[in-house]
Coordinates of C-alpha atoms and ligand atoms in Angstrom, one line a residue:
X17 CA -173.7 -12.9 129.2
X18 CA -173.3 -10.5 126.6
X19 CA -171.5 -11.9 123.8
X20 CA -170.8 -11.2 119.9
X21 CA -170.6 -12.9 117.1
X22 CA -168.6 -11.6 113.8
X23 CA -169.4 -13.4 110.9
X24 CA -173.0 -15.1 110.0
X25 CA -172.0 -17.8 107.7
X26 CA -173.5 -21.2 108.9
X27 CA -171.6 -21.3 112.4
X28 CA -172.1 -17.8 113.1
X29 CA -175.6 -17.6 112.6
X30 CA -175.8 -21.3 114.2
X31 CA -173.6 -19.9 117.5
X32 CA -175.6 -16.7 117.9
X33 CA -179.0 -18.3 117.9
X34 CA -178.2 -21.4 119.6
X35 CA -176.7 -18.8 122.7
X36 CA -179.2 -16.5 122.7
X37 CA -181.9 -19.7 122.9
X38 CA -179.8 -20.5 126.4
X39 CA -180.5 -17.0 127.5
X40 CA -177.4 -14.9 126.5
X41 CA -178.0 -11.1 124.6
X42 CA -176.5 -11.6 121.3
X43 CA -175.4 -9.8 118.2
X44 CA -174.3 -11.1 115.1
X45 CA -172.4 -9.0 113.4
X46 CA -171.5 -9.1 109.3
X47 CA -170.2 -6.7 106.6
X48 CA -172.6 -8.1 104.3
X49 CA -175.1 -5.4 104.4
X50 CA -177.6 -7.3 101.9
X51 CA -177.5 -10.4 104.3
X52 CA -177.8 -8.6 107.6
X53 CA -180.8 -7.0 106.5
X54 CA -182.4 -10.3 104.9
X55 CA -181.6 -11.5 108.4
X56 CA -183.4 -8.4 109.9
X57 CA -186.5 -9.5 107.7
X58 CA -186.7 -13.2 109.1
X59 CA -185.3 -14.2 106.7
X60 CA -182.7 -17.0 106.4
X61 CA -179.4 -16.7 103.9
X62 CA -179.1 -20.3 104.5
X63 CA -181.6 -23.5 104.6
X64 CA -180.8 -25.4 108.2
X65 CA -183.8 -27.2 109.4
X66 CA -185.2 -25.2 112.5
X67 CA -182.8 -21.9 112.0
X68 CA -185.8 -19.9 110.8
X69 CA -188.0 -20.6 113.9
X70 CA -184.8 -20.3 116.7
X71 CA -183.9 -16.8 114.9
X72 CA -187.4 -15.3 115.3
X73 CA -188.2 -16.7 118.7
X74 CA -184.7 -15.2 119.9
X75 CA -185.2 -12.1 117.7
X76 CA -188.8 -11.8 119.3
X77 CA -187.4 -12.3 122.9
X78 CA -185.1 -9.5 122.3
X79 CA -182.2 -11.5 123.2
X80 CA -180.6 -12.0 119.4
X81 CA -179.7 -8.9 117.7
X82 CA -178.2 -8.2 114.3
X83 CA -175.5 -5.3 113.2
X84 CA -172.8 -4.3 110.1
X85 CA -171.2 -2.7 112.4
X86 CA -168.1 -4.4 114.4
X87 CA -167.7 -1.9 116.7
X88 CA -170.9 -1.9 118.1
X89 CA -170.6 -5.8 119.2
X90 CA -167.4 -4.8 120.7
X91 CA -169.0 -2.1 122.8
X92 CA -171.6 -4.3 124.1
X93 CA -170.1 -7.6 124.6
X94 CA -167.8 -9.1 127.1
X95 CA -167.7 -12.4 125.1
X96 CA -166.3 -12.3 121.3
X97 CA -166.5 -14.9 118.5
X98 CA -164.8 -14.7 115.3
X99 CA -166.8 -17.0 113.1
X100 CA -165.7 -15.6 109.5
X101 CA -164.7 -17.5 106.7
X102 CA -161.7 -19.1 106.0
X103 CA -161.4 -20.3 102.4
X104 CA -158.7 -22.1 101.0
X105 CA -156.1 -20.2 98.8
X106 CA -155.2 -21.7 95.8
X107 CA -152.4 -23.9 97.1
X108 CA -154.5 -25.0 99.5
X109 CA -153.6 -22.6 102.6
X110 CA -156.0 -21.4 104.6
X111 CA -157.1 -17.5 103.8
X112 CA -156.5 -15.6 107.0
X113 CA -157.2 -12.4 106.0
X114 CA -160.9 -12.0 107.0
X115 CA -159.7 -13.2 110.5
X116 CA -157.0 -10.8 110.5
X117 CA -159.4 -8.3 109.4
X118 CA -161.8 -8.6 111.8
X119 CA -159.3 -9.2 114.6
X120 CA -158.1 -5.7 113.8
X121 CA -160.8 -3.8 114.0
X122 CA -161.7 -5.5 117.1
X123 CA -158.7 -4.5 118.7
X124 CA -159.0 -0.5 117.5
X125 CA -162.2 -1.0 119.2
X126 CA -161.6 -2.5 122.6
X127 CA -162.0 -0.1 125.9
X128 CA -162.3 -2.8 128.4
X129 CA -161.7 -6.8 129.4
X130 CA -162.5 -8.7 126.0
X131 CA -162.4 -12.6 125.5
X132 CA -161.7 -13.2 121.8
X133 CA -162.7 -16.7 120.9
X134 CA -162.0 -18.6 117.5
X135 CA -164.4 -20.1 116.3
X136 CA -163.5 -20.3 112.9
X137 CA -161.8 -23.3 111.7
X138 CA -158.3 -22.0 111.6
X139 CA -154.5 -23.5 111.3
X140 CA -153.1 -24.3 114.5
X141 CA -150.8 -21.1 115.8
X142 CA -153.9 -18.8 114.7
X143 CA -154.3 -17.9 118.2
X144 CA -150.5 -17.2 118.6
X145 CA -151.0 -14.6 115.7
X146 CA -154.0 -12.7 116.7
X147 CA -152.3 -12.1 120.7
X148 CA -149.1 -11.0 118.8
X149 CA -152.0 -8.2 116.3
X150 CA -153.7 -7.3 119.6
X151 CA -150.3 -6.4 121.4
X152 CA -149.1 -4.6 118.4
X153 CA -152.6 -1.9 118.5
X154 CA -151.8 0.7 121.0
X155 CA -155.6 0.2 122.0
X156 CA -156.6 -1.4 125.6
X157 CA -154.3 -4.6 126.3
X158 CA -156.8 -6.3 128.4
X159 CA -157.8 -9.5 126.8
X160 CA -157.4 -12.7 126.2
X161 CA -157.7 -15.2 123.1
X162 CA -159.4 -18.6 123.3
X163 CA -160.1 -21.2 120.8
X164 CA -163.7 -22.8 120.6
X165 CA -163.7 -25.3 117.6
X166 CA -167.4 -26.1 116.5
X167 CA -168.5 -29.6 115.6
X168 CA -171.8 -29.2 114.4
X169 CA -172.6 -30.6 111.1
X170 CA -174.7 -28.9 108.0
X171 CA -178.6 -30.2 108.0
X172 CA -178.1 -30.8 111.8
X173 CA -176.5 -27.9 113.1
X174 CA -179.1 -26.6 116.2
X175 CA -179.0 -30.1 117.2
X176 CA -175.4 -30.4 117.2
X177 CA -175.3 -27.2 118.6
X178 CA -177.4 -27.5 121.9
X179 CA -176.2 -31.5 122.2
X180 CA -172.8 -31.6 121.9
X181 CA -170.6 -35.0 122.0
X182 CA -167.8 -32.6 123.2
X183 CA -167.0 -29.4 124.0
X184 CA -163.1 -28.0 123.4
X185 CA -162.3 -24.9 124.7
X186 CA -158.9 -23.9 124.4
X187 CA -157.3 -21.2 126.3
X188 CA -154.1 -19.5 128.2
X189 CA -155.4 -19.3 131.6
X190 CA -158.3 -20.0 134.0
X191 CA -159.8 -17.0 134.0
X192 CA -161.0 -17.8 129.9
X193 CA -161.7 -21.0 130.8
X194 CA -164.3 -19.9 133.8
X195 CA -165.8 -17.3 131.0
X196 CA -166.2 -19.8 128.6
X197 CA -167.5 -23.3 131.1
X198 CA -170.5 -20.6 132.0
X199 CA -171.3 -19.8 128.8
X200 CA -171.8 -23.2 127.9
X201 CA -173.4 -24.4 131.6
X202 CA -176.8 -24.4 130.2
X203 CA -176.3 -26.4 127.4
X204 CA -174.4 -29.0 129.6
X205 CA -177.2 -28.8 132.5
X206 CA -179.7 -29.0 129.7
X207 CA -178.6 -32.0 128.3
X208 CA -178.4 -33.5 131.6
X209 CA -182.1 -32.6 132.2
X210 CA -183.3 -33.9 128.8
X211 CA -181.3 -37.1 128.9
X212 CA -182.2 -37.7 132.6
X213 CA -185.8 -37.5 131.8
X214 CA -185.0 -40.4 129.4
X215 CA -183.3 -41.9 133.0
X216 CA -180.0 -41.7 130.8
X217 CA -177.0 -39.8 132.1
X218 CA -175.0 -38.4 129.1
X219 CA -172.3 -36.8 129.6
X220 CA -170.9 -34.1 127.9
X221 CA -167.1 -34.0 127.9
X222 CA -165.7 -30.5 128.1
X223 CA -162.2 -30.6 127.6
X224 CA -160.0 -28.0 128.4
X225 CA -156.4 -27.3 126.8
X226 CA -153.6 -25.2 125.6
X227 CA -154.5 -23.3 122.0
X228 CA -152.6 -25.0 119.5
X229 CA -154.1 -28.4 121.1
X230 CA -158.1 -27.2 120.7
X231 CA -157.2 -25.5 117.3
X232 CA -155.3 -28.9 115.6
X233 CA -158.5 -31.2 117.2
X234 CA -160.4 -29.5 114.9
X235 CA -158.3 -29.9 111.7
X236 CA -157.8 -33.4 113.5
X237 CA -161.5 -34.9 113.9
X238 CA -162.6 -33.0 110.3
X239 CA -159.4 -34.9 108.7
X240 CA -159.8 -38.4 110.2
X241 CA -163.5 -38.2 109.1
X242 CA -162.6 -37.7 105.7
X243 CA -160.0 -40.8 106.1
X244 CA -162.5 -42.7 107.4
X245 CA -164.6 -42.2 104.1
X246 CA -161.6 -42.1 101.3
X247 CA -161.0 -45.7 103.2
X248 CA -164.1 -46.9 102.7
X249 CA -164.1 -46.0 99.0
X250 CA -160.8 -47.7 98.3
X251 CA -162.6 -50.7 99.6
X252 CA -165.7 -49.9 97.7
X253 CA -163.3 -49.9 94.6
X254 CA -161.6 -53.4 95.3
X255 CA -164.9 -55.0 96.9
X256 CA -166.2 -54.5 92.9
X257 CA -163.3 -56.0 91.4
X258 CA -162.9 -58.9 93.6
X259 CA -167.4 -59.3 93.6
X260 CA -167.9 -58.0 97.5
X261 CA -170.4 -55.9 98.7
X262 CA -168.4 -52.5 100.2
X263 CA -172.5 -51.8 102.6
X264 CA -172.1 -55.4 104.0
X265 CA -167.9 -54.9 104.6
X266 CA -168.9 -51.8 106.7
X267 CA -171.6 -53.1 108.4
X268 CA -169.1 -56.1 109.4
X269 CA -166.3 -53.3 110.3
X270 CA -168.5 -50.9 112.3
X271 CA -170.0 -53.3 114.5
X272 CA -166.3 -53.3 116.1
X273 CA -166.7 -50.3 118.8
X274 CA -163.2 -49.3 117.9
X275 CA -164.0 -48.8 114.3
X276 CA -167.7 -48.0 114.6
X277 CA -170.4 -47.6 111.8
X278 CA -170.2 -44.0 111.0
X279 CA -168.6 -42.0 108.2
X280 CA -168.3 -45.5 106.1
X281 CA -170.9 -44.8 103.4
X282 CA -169.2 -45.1 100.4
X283 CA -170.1 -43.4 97.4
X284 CA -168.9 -40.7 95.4
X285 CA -167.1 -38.9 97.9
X286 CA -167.1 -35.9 100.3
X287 CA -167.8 -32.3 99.6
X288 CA -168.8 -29.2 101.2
X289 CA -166.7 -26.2 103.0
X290 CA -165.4 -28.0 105.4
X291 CA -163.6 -31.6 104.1
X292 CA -162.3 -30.7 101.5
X293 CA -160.8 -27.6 102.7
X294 CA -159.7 -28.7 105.8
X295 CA -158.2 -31.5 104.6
X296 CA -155.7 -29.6 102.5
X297 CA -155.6 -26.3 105.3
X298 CA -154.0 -28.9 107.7
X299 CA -151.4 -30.3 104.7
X300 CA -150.6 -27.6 103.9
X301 CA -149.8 -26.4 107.9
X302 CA -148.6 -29.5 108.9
X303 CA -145.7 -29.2 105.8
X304 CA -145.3 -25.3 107.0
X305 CA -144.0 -27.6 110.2
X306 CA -141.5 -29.9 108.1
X307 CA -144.3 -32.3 107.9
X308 CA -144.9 -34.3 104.6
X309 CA -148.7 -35.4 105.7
X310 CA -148.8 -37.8 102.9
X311 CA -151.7 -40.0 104.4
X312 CA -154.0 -36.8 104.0
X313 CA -153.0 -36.3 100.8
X314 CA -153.9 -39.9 99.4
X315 CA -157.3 -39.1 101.4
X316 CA -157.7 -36.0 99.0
X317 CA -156.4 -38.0 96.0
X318 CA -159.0 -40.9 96.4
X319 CA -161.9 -38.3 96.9
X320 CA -161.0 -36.1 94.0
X321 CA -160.8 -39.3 92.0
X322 CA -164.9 -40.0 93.0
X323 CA -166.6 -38.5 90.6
X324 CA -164.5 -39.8 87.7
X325 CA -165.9 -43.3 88.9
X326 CA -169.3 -42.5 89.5
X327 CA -168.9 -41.3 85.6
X328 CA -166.9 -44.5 84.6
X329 CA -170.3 -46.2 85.4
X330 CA -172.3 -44.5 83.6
X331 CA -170.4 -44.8 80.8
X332 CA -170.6 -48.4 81.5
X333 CA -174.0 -48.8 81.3
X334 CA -174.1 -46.0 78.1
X335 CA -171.4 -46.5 75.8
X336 CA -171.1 -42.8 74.1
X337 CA -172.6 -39.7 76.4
X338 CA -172.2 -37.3 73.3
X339 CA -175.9 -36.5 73.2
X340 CA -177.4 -38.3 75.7
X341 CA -179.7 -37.2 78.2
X342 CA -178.8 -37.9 82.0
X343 CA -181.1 -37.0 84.5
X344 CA -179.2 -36.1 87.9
X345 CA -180.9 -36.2 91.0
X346 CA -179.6 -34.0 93.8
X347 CA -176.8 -31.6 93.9
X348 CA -176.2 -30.1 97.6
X349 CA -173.1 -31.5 98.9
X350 CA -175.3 -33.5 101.3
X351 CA -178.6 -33.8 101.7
X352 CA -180.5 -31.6 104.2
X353 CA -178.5 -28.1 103.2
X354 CA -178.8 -26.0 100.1
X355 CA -174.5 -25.6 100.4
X356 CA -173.1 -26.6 97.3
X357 CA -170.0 -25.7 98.1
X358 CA -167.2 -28.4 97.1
X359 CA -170.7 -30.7 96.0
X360 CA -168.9 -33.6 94.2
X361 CA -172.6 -33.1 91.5
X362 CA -170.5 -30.1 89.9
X363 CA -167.5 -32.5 89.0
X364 CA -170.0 -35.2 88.2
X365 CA -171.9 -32.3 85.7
X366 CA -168.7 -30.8 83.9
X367 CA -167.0 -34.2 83.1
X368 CA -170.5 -35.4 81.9
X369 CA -170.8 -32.0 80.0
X370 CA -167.3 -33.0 78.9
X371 CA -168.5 -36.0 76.9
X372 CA -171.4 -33.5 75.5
X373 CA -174.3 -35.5 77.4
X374 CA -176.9 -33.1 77.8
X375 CA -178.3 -33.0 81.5
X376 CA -181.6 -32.2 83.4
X377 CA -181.2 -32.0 87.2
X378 CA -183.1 -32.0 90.3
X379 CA -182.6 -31.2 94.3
X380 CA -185.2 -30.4 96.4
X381 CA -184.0 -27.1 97.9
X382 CA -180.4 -26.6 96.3
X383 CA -181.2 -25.4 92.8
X384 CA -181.4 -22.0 93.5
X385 CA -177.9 -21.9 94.6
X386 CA -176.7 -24.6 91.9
X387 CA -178.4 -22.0 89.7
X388 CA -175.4 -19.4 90.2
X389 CA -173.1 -22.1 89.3
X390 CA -174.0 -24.5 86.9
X391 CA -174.4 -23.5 82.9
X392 CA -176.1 -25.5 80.6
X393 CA -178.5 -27.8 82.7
X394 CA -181.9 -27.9 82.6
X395 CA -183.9 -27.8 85.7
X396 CA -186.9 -30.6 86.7
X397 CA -189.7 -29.2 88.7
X398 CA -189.3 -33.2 90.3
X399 CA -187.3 -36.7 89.9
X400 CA -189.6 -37.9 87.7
X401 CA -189.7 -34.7 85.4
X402 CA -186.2 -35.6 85.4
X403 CA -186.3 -39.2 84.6
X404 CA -189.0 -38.7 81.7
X405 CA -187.2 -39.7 78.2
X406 CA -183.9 -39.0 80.0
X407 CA -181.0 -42.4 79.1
X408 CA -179.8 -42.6 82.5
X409 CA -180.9 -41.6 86.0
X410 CA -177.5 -40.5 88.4
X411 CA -178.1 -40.4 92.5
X412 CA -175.3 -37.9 93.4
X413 CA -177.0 -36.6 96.7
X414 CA -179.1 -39.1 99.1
X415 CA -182.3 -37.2 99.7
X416 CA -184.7 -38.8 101.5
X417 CA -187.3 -38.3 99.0
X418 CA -185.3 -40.7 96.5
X419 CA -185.4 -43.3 98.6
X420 CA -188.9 -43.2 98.5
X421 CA -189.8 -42.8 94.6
X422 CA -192.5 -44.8 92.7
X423 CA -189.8 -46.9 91.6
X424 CA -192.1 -48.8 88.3
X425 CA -193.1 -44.7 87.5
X426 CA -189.4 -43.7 87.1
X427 CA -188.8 -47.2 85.0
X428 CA -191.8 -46.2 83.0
X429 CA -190.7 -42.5 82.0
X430 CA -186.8 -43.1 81.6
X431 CA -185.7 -44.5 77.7
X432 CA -183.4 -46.7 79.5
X433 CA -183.7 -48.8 82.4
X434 CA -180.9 -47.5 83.8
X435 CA -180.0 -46.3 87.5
X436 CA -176.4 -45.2 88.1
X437 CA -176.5 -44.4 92.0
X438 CA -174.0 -42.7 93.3
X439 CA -175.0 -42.8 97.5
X440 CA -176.1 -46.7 97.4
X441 CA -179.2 -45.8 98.5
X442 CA -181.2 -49.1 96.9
X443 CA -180.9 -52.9 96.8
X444 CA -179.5 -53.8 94.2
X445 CA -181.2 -56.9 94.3
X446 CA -184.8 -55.1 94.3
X447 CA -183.3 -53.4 91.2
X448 CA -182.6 -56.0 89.7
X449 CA -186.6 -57.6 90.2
X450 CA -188.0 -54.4 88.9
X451 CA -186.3 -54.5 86.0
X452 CA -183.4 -52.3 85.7
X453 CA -179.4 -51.8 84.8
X454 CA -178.7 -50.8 88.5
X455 CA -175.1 -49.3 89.2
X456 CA -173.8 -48.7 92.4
X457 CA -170.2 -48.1 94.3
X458 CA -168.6 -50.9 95.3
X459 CA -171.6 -53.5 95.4
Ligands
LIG279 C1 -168.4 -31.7 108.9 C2 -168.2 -32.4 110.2 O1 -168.9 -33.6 110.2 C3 -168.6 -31.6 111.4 O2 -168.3 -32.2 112.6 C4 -167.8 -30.3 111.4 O3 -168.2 -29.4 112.4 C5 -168.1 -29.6 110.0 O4 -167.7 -30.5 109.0 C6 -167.3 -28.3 110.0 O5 -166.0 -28.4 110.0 O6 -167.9 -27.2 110.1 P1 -170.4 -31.2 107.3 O7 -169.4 -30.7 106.3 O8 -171.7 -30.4 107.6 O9 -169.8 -31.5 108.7 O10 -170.9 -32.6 106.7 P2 -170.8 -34.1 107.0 O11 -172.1 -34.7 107.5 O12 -169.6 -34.4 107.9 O13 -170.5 -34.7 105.6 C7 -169.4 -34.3 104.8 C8 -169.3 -35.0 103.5 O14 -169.0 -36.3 103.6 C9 -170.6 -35.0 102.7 O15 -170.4 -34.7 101.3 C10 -171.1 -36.4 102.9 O16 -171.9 -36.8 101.8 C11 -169.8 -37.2 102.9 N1 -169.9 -38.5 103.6 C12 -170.2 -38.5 104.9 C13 -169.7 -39.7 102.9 O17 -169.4 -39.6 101.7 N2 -169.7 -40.8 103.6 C14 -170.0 -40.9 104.9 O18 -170.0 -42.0 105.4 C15 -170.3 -39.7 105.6

């Protein structure tokens, strides 16, 4: 098929690849000249594990493609994503304009049949508003408007992508739907020959329904996650007043199926473009509808609240920050992704900077982008460059390669013994052996 993609933030350039590595002629389309042609060089705007190698292989094959211009994937495609942003407003809406943007031009440029799929994270009734923008363009009425949410998580996204645990597709007739089941027919048959291999039949569910339905799962599954971890942190936050440990309490919950163990790590909260945005996209909708959504806001309220903890601790073990030095490892929003986007390590960093403790930070491939936001910080080359003569040593992101640290090194360089971490990523009774004032959420 030959399909489109506008947009090439981290689901854009995820879709296009990811369908042109099943055999489709792509072309990712984005106004951003500078990052079109870093993309026409190789090169990746983004780090996601295995992007780099999928975009050059696909480029190579001459089935991915790259363009500024919107027109041009309108000419060539039958099959069009919208995959631009859609920040929140300052109250919290969802911005619509890029959509509405892009929608536009699309419809000045359709000649023939188009299929114009969301794939955006957008406010249910989005689709409702871009039929009523294409009927108002005198162009060619020939079309029809679908909505694709994606699930696929930062760090993991080309796995997520070509392995699904569901695919939505939501739509106004059978004709999208037929479009849109081919499309993804490899990916389903492919997972069907990998896991069969394995003697393993795992189905993919493809679920088929109205627009509004598709769009609100999306704004749905992103906001129950986030539930599932503001919960978790409320009980992190009573399981240290009343001396429980919140990692055993959600290893005892998620062994029930209906609860299940993921999304109950507590810690200093969640951050990134998606959450946090969502979150207050679908209050902020669902009150449009006469809705007060007041569960999702206590969800926002116990997240925001996150780094104020992790901060409470420190000063716990500290006293006085004025002049102190903490040393902060990690600050992308999760590990696995330079995105610090929404990263709860910026809070963390200005109320510390607040108190007028001075900071040296480390992440293993997010400081170049925490470079364009943080002031003030000084940057380790490593953890332990960090931890040498620093007070205090902060986990705010759980990279793998701080689980793993030479431990009696770090004690050795730090002034103080001290460990505030903010992801539970060690035992605290192990801490406690090797010497040091260990501080973690909810143990
Ligand atoms: C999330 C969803 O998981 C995806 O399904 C969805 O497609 C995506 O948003 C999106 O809407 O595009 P992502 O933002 O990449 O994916 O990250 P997650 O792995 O879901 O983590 C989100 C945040 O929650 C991170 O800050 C993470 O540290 C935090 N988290 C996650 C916890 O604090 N505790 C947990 O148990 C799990």
């Amino acid at each position: 098929m030959n399909i489109s993609i506008i947009g090439t933030g981290h689901v854009g350039l995820v879709t296009g690849a990811c369908f042109a590595e099943v055999g489709n002629q792509v072309i990712c389309v984005d106004n951003d000249e500078k990052k079109i042609a870093t993309l026409k060089k190789g090169k990746m705007p983004i780090y996601e594990p295995h992007l780099e190698e999928l975009v050059k292989k696909n480029v190579d094959e001459e089935r991915l493609f790259f363009s500024t211009l919107i027109e041009e994937g309108v000419s060539k495609s039958s099959v069009i994503f919208i995959a631009v942003g859609t920040p929140p407003k300052e109250n919290g809406e969802a911005d619509l304009s890029s959509v509405e943007k892009v929608c536009s031009q699309i419809a000045r440029n359709m000649k023939n049949y188009k299929l114009v799929v969301e794939k955006s994270t957008v406010p249910v009734q989005t689709g409702q508003w871009i039929k009523r923008l294409f009927n108002l363009h005198d162009s060619h009425r020939d079309f029809d408007i679908a909505s694709n949410p994606e699930f696929l998580r930062e760090g993991s996204a080309i796995h997520d992508f070509l392995n699904p645990d569901r695919i939505v597709i939501g739509v106004e007739n059978e004709k999208a739907a037929n479009i849109l089941k081919e499309l993804y027919s490899p990916i389903i048959k492919r997972s069907f020959d990998s896991s069969l291999k394995s003697s393993l039949v795992n189905h993919i569910p493809l679920l088929i329904t109205d627009l509004q339905s598709a769009e609100l799962i999306k704004h749905a599954s992103n906001s129950f996650l986030a539930a599932k971890i503001s919960f978790i942190n409320a009980v992190a936050d009573i399981c240290e007043r009343v001396g429980a440990d919140v990692e055993k309490v959600a290893q005892g919950m998620g062994y029930d199926p209906r609860i299940g163990p993921a999304f109950l790590k507590a810690g200093v909260g969640f951050g990134g473009f998606c959450f946090p945005k969502d979150l207050q996209a679908f209050i902020q909708i669902a009150g449009k509808f006469n809705y007060d959504f007041c569960l999702l806001k206590e969800v926002e309220k116990i997240n925001k609240d996150r780094p104020r903890r992790l901060v409470e601790k420190i000063k716990e073990a500290l006293w006085v920050l004025k002049d102190k030095t903490i040393g902060i490892l990690g600050l992308a929003f999760k590990p696995d992704t330079d995105d610090m986007r929404f990263a709860p390590s910026i809070e963390v960093i200005n109320l510390l900077q607040k108190e007028k403790a001075k900071l040296k930070v480390y992440d293993p491939v997010a400081m170049d982008k925490a470079k364009m936001i943080l002031e003030d910080v000084e940057y380790g080359k490593d953890p332990y460059q960090v931890a040498d003569a620093s007070n205090a040593l902060v986990i705010v992101t759980e990279w793998n390669e701080f689980r793993d640290l030479d431990l009696a090194k770090i004690k050795g360089l730090l002034a103080n013994p001290i460990i505030v971490d903010g992801r539970n990523i060690f035992d605290p009774v192990k801490m406690k052996k090797l010497g040091f004032i260990y501080k973690a959420m909810g143990r």
